[in-house]
PDB file of C-alpha atoms and ligand atoms in Angstrom:
ATOM      1  CA  MET A   1      69.186 -44.411 -32.124  1.00  0.00           C
ATOM      2  CA  ILE A   2      69.664 -46.589 -29.057  1.00  0.00           C
ATOM      3  CA  ALA A   3      73.094 -46.811 -27.399  1.00  0.00           C
ATOM      4  CA  ALA A   4      73.578 -50.528 -28.166  1.00  0.00           C
ATOM      5  CA  GLN A   5      73.087 -49.818 -31.868  1.00  0.00           C
ATOM      6  CA  GLU A   6      75.561 -46.918 -31.745  1.00  0.00           C
ATOM      7  CA  ASP A   7      78.071 -49.254 -30.132  1.00  0.00           C
ATOM      8  CA  ASP A   8      77.596 -51.837 -32.916  1.00  0.00           C
ATOM      9  CA  ILE A   9      78.088 -49.107 -35.524  1.00  0.00           C
ATOM     10  CA  ASP A  10      81.332 -48.015 -33.808  1.00  0.00           C
ATOM     11  CA  ARG A  11      82.614 -51.587 -33.841  1.00  0.00           C
ATOM     12  CA  ALA A  12      81.642 -52.120 -37.488  1.00  0.00           C
ATOM     13  CA  MET A  13      83.264 -48.809 -38.511  1.00  0.00           C
ATOM     14  CA  ALA A  14      86.530 -49.822 -36.823  1.00  0.00           C
ATOM     15  CA  ILE A  15      86.545 -52.893 -39.098  1.00  0.00           C
ATOM     16  CA  MET A  16      85.410 -50.921 -42.143  1.00  0.00           C
ATOM     17  CA  GLU A  17      88.417 -48.611 -41.844  1.00  0.00           C
ATOM     18  CA  SER A  18      90.934 -51.459 -41.900  1.00  0.00           C
ATOM     19  CA  ALA A  19      89.210 -54.035 -44.105  1.00  0.00           C
ATOM     20  CA  PHE A  20      88.514 -52.271 -47.392  1.00  0.00           C
ATOM     21  CA  ASP A  21      91.176 -51.351 -49.910  1.00  0.00           C
ATOM     22  CA  SER A  22      90.659 -47.666 -50.744  1.00  0.00           C
ATOM     23  CA  ARG A  23      91.341 -48.368 -54.445  1.00  0.00           C
ATOM     24  CA  TRP A  24      87.869 -49.818 -54.928  1.00  0.00           C
ATOM     25  CA  GLY A  25      85.736 -47.309 -53.058  1.00  0.00           C
ATOM     26  CA  GLU A  26      83.655 -50.060 -51.413  1.00  0.00           C
ATOM     27  CA  ALA A  27      83.818 -48.907 -47.773  1.00  0.00           C
ATOM     28  CA  TRP A  28      80.801 -47.072 -46.417  1.00  0.00           C
ATOM     29  CA  THR A  29      80.944 -43.925 -44.318  1.00  0.00           C
ATOM     30  CA  ARG A  30      79.581 -43.908 -40.783  1.00  0.00           C
ATOM     31  CA  ARG A  31      76.684 -41.811 -42.058  1.00  0.00           C
ATOM     32  CA  GLN A  32      75.805 -44.391 -44.708  1.00  0.00           C
ATOM     33  CA  LEU A  33      75.943 -47.189 -42.148  1.00  0.00           C
ATOM     34  CA  SER A  34      73.864 -45.412 -39.518  1.00  0.00           C
ATOM     35  CA  ASP A  35      71.296 -44.358 -42.143  1.00  0.00           C
ATOM     36  CA  ALA A  36      71.051 -47.983 -43.278  1.00  0.00           C
ATOM     37  CA  MET A  37      70.572 -49.087 -39.672  1.00  0.00           C
ATOM     38  CA  MET A  38      67.588 -46.746 -39.352  1.00  0.00           C
ATOM     39  CA  MET A  39      65.813 -48.695 -42.088  1.00  0.00           C
ATOM     40  CA  PRO A  40      63.603 -51.578 -41.062  1.00  0.00           C
ATOM     41  CA  HIS A  41      64.771 -55.048 -42.130  1.00  0.00           C
ATOM     42  CA  THR A  42      68.451 -54.097 -41.976  1.00  0.00           C
ATOM     43  CA  ALA A  43      70.653 -56.332 -39.811  1.00  0.00           C
ATOM     44  CA  LEU A  44      74.231 -55.867 -38.643  1.00  0.00           C
ATOM     45  CA  GLN A  45      75.926 -59.033 -37.464  1.00  0.00           C
ATOM     46  CA  LEU A  46      79.256 -58.865 -35.609  1.00  0.00           C
ATOM     47  CA  VAL A  47      81.719 -61.678 -35.010  1.00  0.00           C
ATOM     48  CA  ALA A  48      84.625 -61.825 -32.554  1.00  0.00           C
ATOM     49  CA  ALA A  49      87.982 -63.460 -33.289  1.00  0.00           C
ATOM     50  CA  GLY A  50      86.752 -66.757 -31.822  1.00  0.00           C
ATOM     51  CA  GLY A  51      83.819 -66.964 -34.231  1.00  0.00           C
ATOM     52  CA  THR A  52      81.074 -66.103 -31.746  1.00  0.00           C
ATOM     53  CA  PRO A  53      79.276 -62.756 -31.259  1.00  0.00           C
ATOM     54  CA  PRO A  54      81.504 -60.318 -29.311  1.00  0.00           C
ATOM     55  CA  ALA A  55      80.675 -59.562 -25.677  1.00  0.00           C
ATOM     56  CA  ASP A  56      79.103 -56.154 -24.997  1.00  0.00           C
ATOM     57  CA  GLY A  57      81.634 -53.442 -25.735  1.00  0.00           C
ATOM     58  CA  ALA A  58      84.359 -55.918 -26.810  1.00  0.00           C
ATOM     59  CA  PRO A  59      85.972 -55.359 -30.206  1.00  0.00           C
ATOM     60  CA  ALA A  60      84.739 -57.293 -33.199  1.00  0.00           C
ATOM     61  CA  ALA A  61      86.852 -58.972 -35.874  1.00  0.00           C
ATOM     62  CA  GLY A  62      84.253 -58.956 -38.639  1.00  0.00           C
ATOM     63  CA  PHE A  63      80.752 -57.936 -39.600  1.00  0.00           C
ATOM     64  CA  ALA A  64      78.040 -58.525 -42.159  1.00  0.00           C
ATOM     65  CA  LEU A  65      75.328 -56.043 -43.074  1.00  0.00           C
ATOM     66  CA  SER A  66      72.203 -57.290 -44.788  1.00  0.00           C
ATOM     67  CA  LYS A  67      68.663 -56.337 -45.591  1.00  0.00           C
ATOM     68  CA  SER A  68      65.636 -58.592 -45.983  1.00  0.00           C
ATOM     69  CA  ILE A  69      62.625 -57.609 -48.001  1.00  0.00           C
ATOM     70  CA  ALA A  70      59.820 -59.740 -49.422  1.00  0.00           C
ATOM     71  CA  GLY A  71      61.580 -63.089 -49.242  1.00  0.00           C
ATOM     72  CA  GLU A  72      64.907 -61.764 -50.548  1.00  0.00           C
ATOM     73  CA  VAL A  73      67.965 -61.203 -48.401  1.00  0.00           C
ATOM     74  CA  GLU A  74      70.686 -58.933 -49.740  1.00  0.00           C
ATOM     75  CA  LEU A  75      74.193 -59.047 -48.340  1.00  0.00           C
ATOM     76  CA  LEU A  76      75.235 -55.390 -48.462  1.00  0.00           C
ATOM     77  CA  LEU A  77      78.697 -55.665 -46.908  1.00  0.00           C
ATOM     78  CA  ILE A  78      80.914 -58.309 -45.387  1.00  0.00           C
ATOM     79  CA  ALA A  79      84.335 -57.599 -43.903  1.00  0.00           C
ATOM     80  CA  VAL A  80      86.936 -59.148 -41.606  1.00  0.00           C
ATOM     81  CA  ARG A  81      89.947 -57.313 -40.209  1.00  0.00           C
ATOM     82  CA  PRO A  82      93.046 -58.263 -42.228  1.00  0.00           C
ATOM     83  CA  GLU A  83      94.799 -59.821 -39.206  1.00  0.00           C
ATOM     84  CA  TYR A  84      91.904 -62.248 -38.622  1.00  0.00           C
ATOM     85  CA  ARG A  85      91.405 -63.412 -42.209  1.00  0.00           C
ATOM     86  CA  HIS A  86      91.678 -66.963 -43.561  1.00  0.00           C
ATOM     87  CA  SER A  87      90.494 -68.539 -40.332  1.00  0.00           C
ATOM     88  CA  GLY A  88      86.878 -68.999 -41.360  1.00  0.00           C
ATOM     89  CA  LEU A  89      85.277 -65.843 -39.923  1.00  0.00           C
ATOM     90  CA  GLY A  90      83.998 -64.609 -43.294  1.00  0.00           C
ATOM     91  CA  GLY A  91      82.523 -68.068 -43.892  1.00  0.00           C
ATOM     92  CA  THR A  92      80.931 -68.057 -40.425  1.00  0.00           C
ATOM     93  CA  LEU A  93      79.288 -64.692 -41.102  1.00  0.00           C
ATOM     94  CA  LEU A  94      78.001 -65.948 -44.441  1.00  0.00           C
ATOM     95  CA  ASP A  95      76.771 -69.274 -43.035  1.00  0.00           C
ATOM     96  CA  ASP A  96      74.941 -67.492 -40.206  1.00  0.00           C
ATOM     97  CA  LEU A  97      73.309 -65.136 -42.697  1.00  0.00           C
ATOM     98  CA  ILE A  98      72.183 -68.042 -44.906  1.00  0.00           C
ATOM     99  CA  ALA A  99      70.902 -70.026 -41.895  1.00  0.00           C
ATOM    100  CA  GLN A 100      68.932 -67.003 -40.655  1.00  0.00           C
ATOM    101  CA  ALA A 101      67.518 -66.406 -44.141  1.00  0.00           C
ATOM    102  CA  ARG A 102      66.338 -70.030 -44.287  1.00  0.00           C
ATOM    103  CA  GLU A 103      64.835 -69.770 -40.812  1.00  0.00           C
ATOM    104  CA  ASP A 104      62.959 -66.625 -41.842  1.00  0.00           C
ATOM    105  CA  GLY A 105      61.549 -68.428 -44.893  1.00  0.00           C
ATOM    106  CA  ALA A 106      63.463 -66.325 -47.449  1.00  0.00           C
ATOM    107  CA  GLU A 107      63.714 -67.687 -50.979  1.00  0.00           C
ATOM    108  CA  SER A 108      67.062 -66.284 -52.041  1.00  0.00           C
ATOM    109  CA  VAL A 109      70.169 -64.390 -50.980  1.00  0.00           C
ATOM    110  CA  PHE A 110      71.784 -61.837 -53.297  1.00  0.00           C
ATOM    111  CA  LEU A 111      75.077 -60.001 -53.207  1.00  0.00           C
ATOM    112  CA  GLU A 112      77.060 -57.818 -55.530  1.00  0.00           C
ATOM    113  CA  MET A 113      80.851 -57.651 -55.806  1.00  0.00           C
ATOM    114  CA  ARG A 114      83.489 -56.094 -58.040  1.00  0.00           C
ATOM    115  CA  GLU A 115      84.512 -58.644 -60.639  1.00  0.00           C
ATOM    116  CA  ASN A 116      88.071 -59.183 -59.366  1.00  0.00           C
ATOM    117  CA  ASN A 117      87.253 -59.632 -55.665  1.00  0.00           C
ATOM    118  CA  PRO A 118      88.924 -62.806 -54.272  1.00  0.00           C
ATOM    119  CA  ALA A 119      85.848 -63.195 -52.044  1.00  0.00           C
ATOM    120  CA  LEU A 120      84.406 -64.911 -55.127  1.00  0.00           C
ATOM    121  CA  ALA A 121      85.861 -68.239 -53.930  1.00  0.00           C
ATOM    122  CA  LEU A 122      84.033 -67.874 -50.625  1.00  0.00           C
ATOM    123  CA  TYR A 123      80.719 -67.161 -52.353  1.00  0.00           C
ATOM    124  CA  ARG A 124      81.139 -69.996 -54.861  1.00  0.00           C
ATOM    125  CA  GLN A 125      81.865 -72.455 -52.034  1.00  0.00           C
ATOM    126  CA  ARG A 126      78.485 -71.561 -50.528  1.00  0.00           C
ATOM    127  CA  GLY A 127      76.685 -72.160 -53.828  1.00  0.00           C
ATOM    128  CA  PHE A 128      76.244 -68.574 -55.056  1.00  0.00           C
ATOM    129  CA  ALA A 129      76.032 -68.296 -58.861  1.00  0.00           C
ATOM    130  CA  PRO A 130      76.327 -65.189 -61.060  1.00  0.00           C
ATOM    131  CA  VAL A 131      72.984 -63.797 -62.257  1.00  0.00           C
ATOM    132  CA  GLY A 132      73.805 -60.321 -63.514  1.00  0.00           C
ATOM    133  CA  ARG A 133      76.509 -57.824 -64.340  1.00  0.00           C
ATOM    134  CA  ARG A 134      76.662 -54.003 -64.186  1.00  0.00           C
ATOM    135  CA  LYS A 135      79.177 -52.908 -66.737  1.00  0.00           C
ATOM    136  CA  ALA A 136      81.879 -50.461 -65.654  1.00  0.00           C
ATOM    137  CA  TYR A 137      80.291 -49.957 -62.235  1.00  0.00           C
ATOM    138  CA  TYR A 138      83.560 -49.218 -60.415  1.00  0.00           C
ATOM    139  CA  ARG A 139      85.878 -46.446 -61.619  1.00  0.00           C
ATOM    140  CA  LEU A 140      89.471 -46.964 -60.515  1.00  0.00           C
ATOM    141  CA  PRO A 141      92.035 -44.291 -59.662  1.00  0.00           C
ATOM    142  CA  ASP A 142      93.924 -45.127 -62.883  1.00  0.00           C
ATOM    143  CA  GLY A 143      90.815 -44.313 -64.941  1.00  0.00           C
ATOM    144  CA  LYS A 144      89.988 -47.945 -65.731  1.00  0.00           C
ATOM    145  CA  PHE A 145      86.626 -49.525 -64.973  1.00  0.00           C
ATOM    146  CA  LEU A 146      85.505 -52.766 -63.372  1.00  0.00           C
ATOM    147  CA  ASP A 147      82.145 -54.500 -63.645  1.00  0.00           C
ATOM    148  CA  ALA A 148      79.983 -55.350 -60.633  1.00  0.00           C
ATOM    149  CA  VAL A 149      78.692 -58.924 -60.660  1.00  0.00           C
ATOM    150  CA  THR A 150      75.464 -59.940 -58.919  1.00  0.00           C
ATOM    151  CA  PHE A 151      75.355 -63.392 -57.356  1.00  0.00           C
ATOM    152  CA  ALA A 152      72.353 -65.294 -56.059  1.00  0.00           C
ATOM    153  CA  LEU A 153      71.835 -68.300 -53.851  1.00  0.00           C
ATOM    154  CA  THR A 154      68.463 -69.996 -54.084  1.00  0.00           C
ATOM    155  CA  LEU A 155      67.474 -71.390 -50.697  1.00  0.00           C
TER     156      LEU A 155
HETATM  157  C1  COA B   1      85.940 -61.390 -47.940  1.00  0.00           C
HETATM  158  C2  COA B   1      86.393 -61.508 -46.478  1.00  0.00           C
HETATM  159  C3  COA B   1      85.249 -61.017 -45.591  1.00  0.00           C
HETATM  160  C4  COA B   1      86.693 -62.975 -46.168  1.00  0.00           C
HETATM  161  O1  COA B   1      87.013 -63.091 -44.780  1.00  0.00           O
HETATM  162  P1  COA B   1      87.824 -64.333 -44.173  1.00  0.00           P
HETATM  163  O2  COA B   1      87.572 -64.325 -42.719  1.00  0.00           O
HETATM  164  O3  COA B   1      89.214 -64.347 -44.661  1.00  0.00           O
HETATM  165  O4  COA B   1      87.013 -65.553 -44.838  1.00  0.00           O
HETATM  166  P2  COA B   1      87.253 -67.114 -44.621  1.00  0.00           P
HETATM  167  O5  COA B   1      88.472 -67.354 -43.776  1.00  0.00           O
HETATM  168  O6  COA B   1      85.985 -67.732 -44.186  1.00  0.00           O
HETATM  169  O7  COA B   1      87.493 -67.608 -46.096  1.00  0.00           O
HETATM  170  C5  COA B   1      88.625 -67.179 -46.785  1.00  0.00           C
HETATM  171  C6  COA B   1      88.517 -67.707 -48.213  1.00  0.00           C
HETATM  172  O8  COA B   1      87.787 -66.789 -49.024  1.00  0.00           O
HETATM  173  C7  COA B   1      88.553 -66.454 -50.194  1.00  0.00           C
HETATM  174  N1  COA B   1      89.003 -65.057 -49.987  1.00  0.00           N
HETATM  175  C8  COA B   1      88.143 -64.104 -49.588  1.00  0.00           C
HETATM  176  N2  COA B   1      88.767 -62.915 -49.542  1.00  0.00           N
HETATM  177  C9  COA B   1      90.037 -63.116 -49.906  1.00  0.00           C
HETATM  178  C10 COA B   1      91.163 -62.255 -50.035  1.00  0.00           C
HETATM  179  N3  COA B   1      91.069 -60.933 -49.786  1.00  0.00           N
HETATM  180  N4  COA B   1      92.322 -62.780 -50.409  1.00  0.00           N
HETATM  181  C11 COA B   1      92.413 -64.095 -50.659  1.00  0.00           C
HETATM  182  N5  COA B   1      91.360 -64.959 -50.546  1.00  0.00           N
HETATM  183  C12 COA B   1      90.197 -64.480 -50.183  1.00  0.00           C
HETATM  184  C13 COA B   1      89.655 -67.484 -50.277  1.00  0.00           C
HETATM  185  O9  COA B   1      89.115 -68.586 -50.953  1.00  0.00           O
HETATM  186  C14 COA B   1      89.907 -67.804 -48.807  1.00  0.00           C
HETATM  187  O10 COA B   1      90.350 -69.114 -48.646  1.00  0.00           O
HETATM  188  P3  COA B   1      91.747 -69.365 -47.847  1.00  0.00           P
HETATM  189  O11 COA B   1      91.593 -68.759 -46.487  1.00  0.00           O
HETATM  190  O12 COA B   1      91.861 -70.854 -47.843  1.00  0.00           O
HETATM  191  O13 COA B   1      92.783 -68.650 -48.676  1.00  0.00           O
HETATM  192  C15 COA B   1      87.700 -60.689 -46.219  1.00  0.00           C
HETATM  193  O14 COA B   1      88.698 -61.099 -47.164  1.00  0.00           O
HETATM  194  C16 COA B   1      87.529 -59.179 -46.333  1.00  0.00           C
HETATM  195  O15 COA B   1      87.166 -58.511 -45.359  1.00  0.00           O
HETATM  196  N6  COA B   1      87.809 -58.606 -47.519  1.00  0.00           N
HETATM  197  C17 COA B   1      87.743 -57.155 -47.704  1.00  0.00           C
HETATM  198  C18 COA B   1      86.333 -56.683 -47.779  1.00  0.00           C
HETATM  199  C19 COA B   1      85.612 -57.269 -48.980  1.00  0.00           C
HETATM  200  O16 COA B   1      86.124 -57.266 -50.097  1.00  0.00           O
HETATM  201  N7  COA B   1      84.376 -57.777 -48.750  1.00  0.00           N
HETATM  202  C20 COA B   1      83.579 -58.400 -49.788  1.00  0.00           C
HETATM  203  C21 COA B   1      82.823 -57.404 -50.582  1.00  0.00           C
HETATM  204  S1  COA B   1      81.626 -56.502 -49.644  1.00  0.00           S
END
């Protein structure tokens, strides 16, 4: 793997460690992320606190990981460091992903989230609608289960 890609993985992992609540088991390991990055059609997008891509080597405030296959883009992960939330960075990442998908001629964008994730409001604002549900997909530390809901945006 080239050094620039390793650097992006380091910056995304620094966000991963602070952004995801360990109760839900949503965070990926470094191994999972670097394996995903080896796959063609996988894209990692970083954003700095100001909403633009971070300079080389500078820390990032958020990231989105996606894959594009046969006209479908899937948002695999999106995360913003807690201290930079509610200032539009998550929306910027999502808008950039949707704009890129349109530019590439994709037909739809998909994502999956646990049913109680407040990110729902963000997705709804962008026009995503629920299209599927995996029952009891997440097992919680207290033994309860949560569904995963699939959302789609038709471009
Ligand atoms: C989802 C996430 C990326 C949003 O980032 P952000 O930079 O705060 O996004 P924006 O500022 O563009 O939009 C925030 C809006 O999204 C919704 N929202 C998203 N996540 C939320 C959260 N954890 N708590 C409350 N509202 C949330 C609200 O409607 C919020 O509006 P508000 O700022 O007026 O309250 C961020 O909350 C995060 O990293 N969450 C943890 C990781 C995660 O669950 N990712 C999604 C599943 S992969």
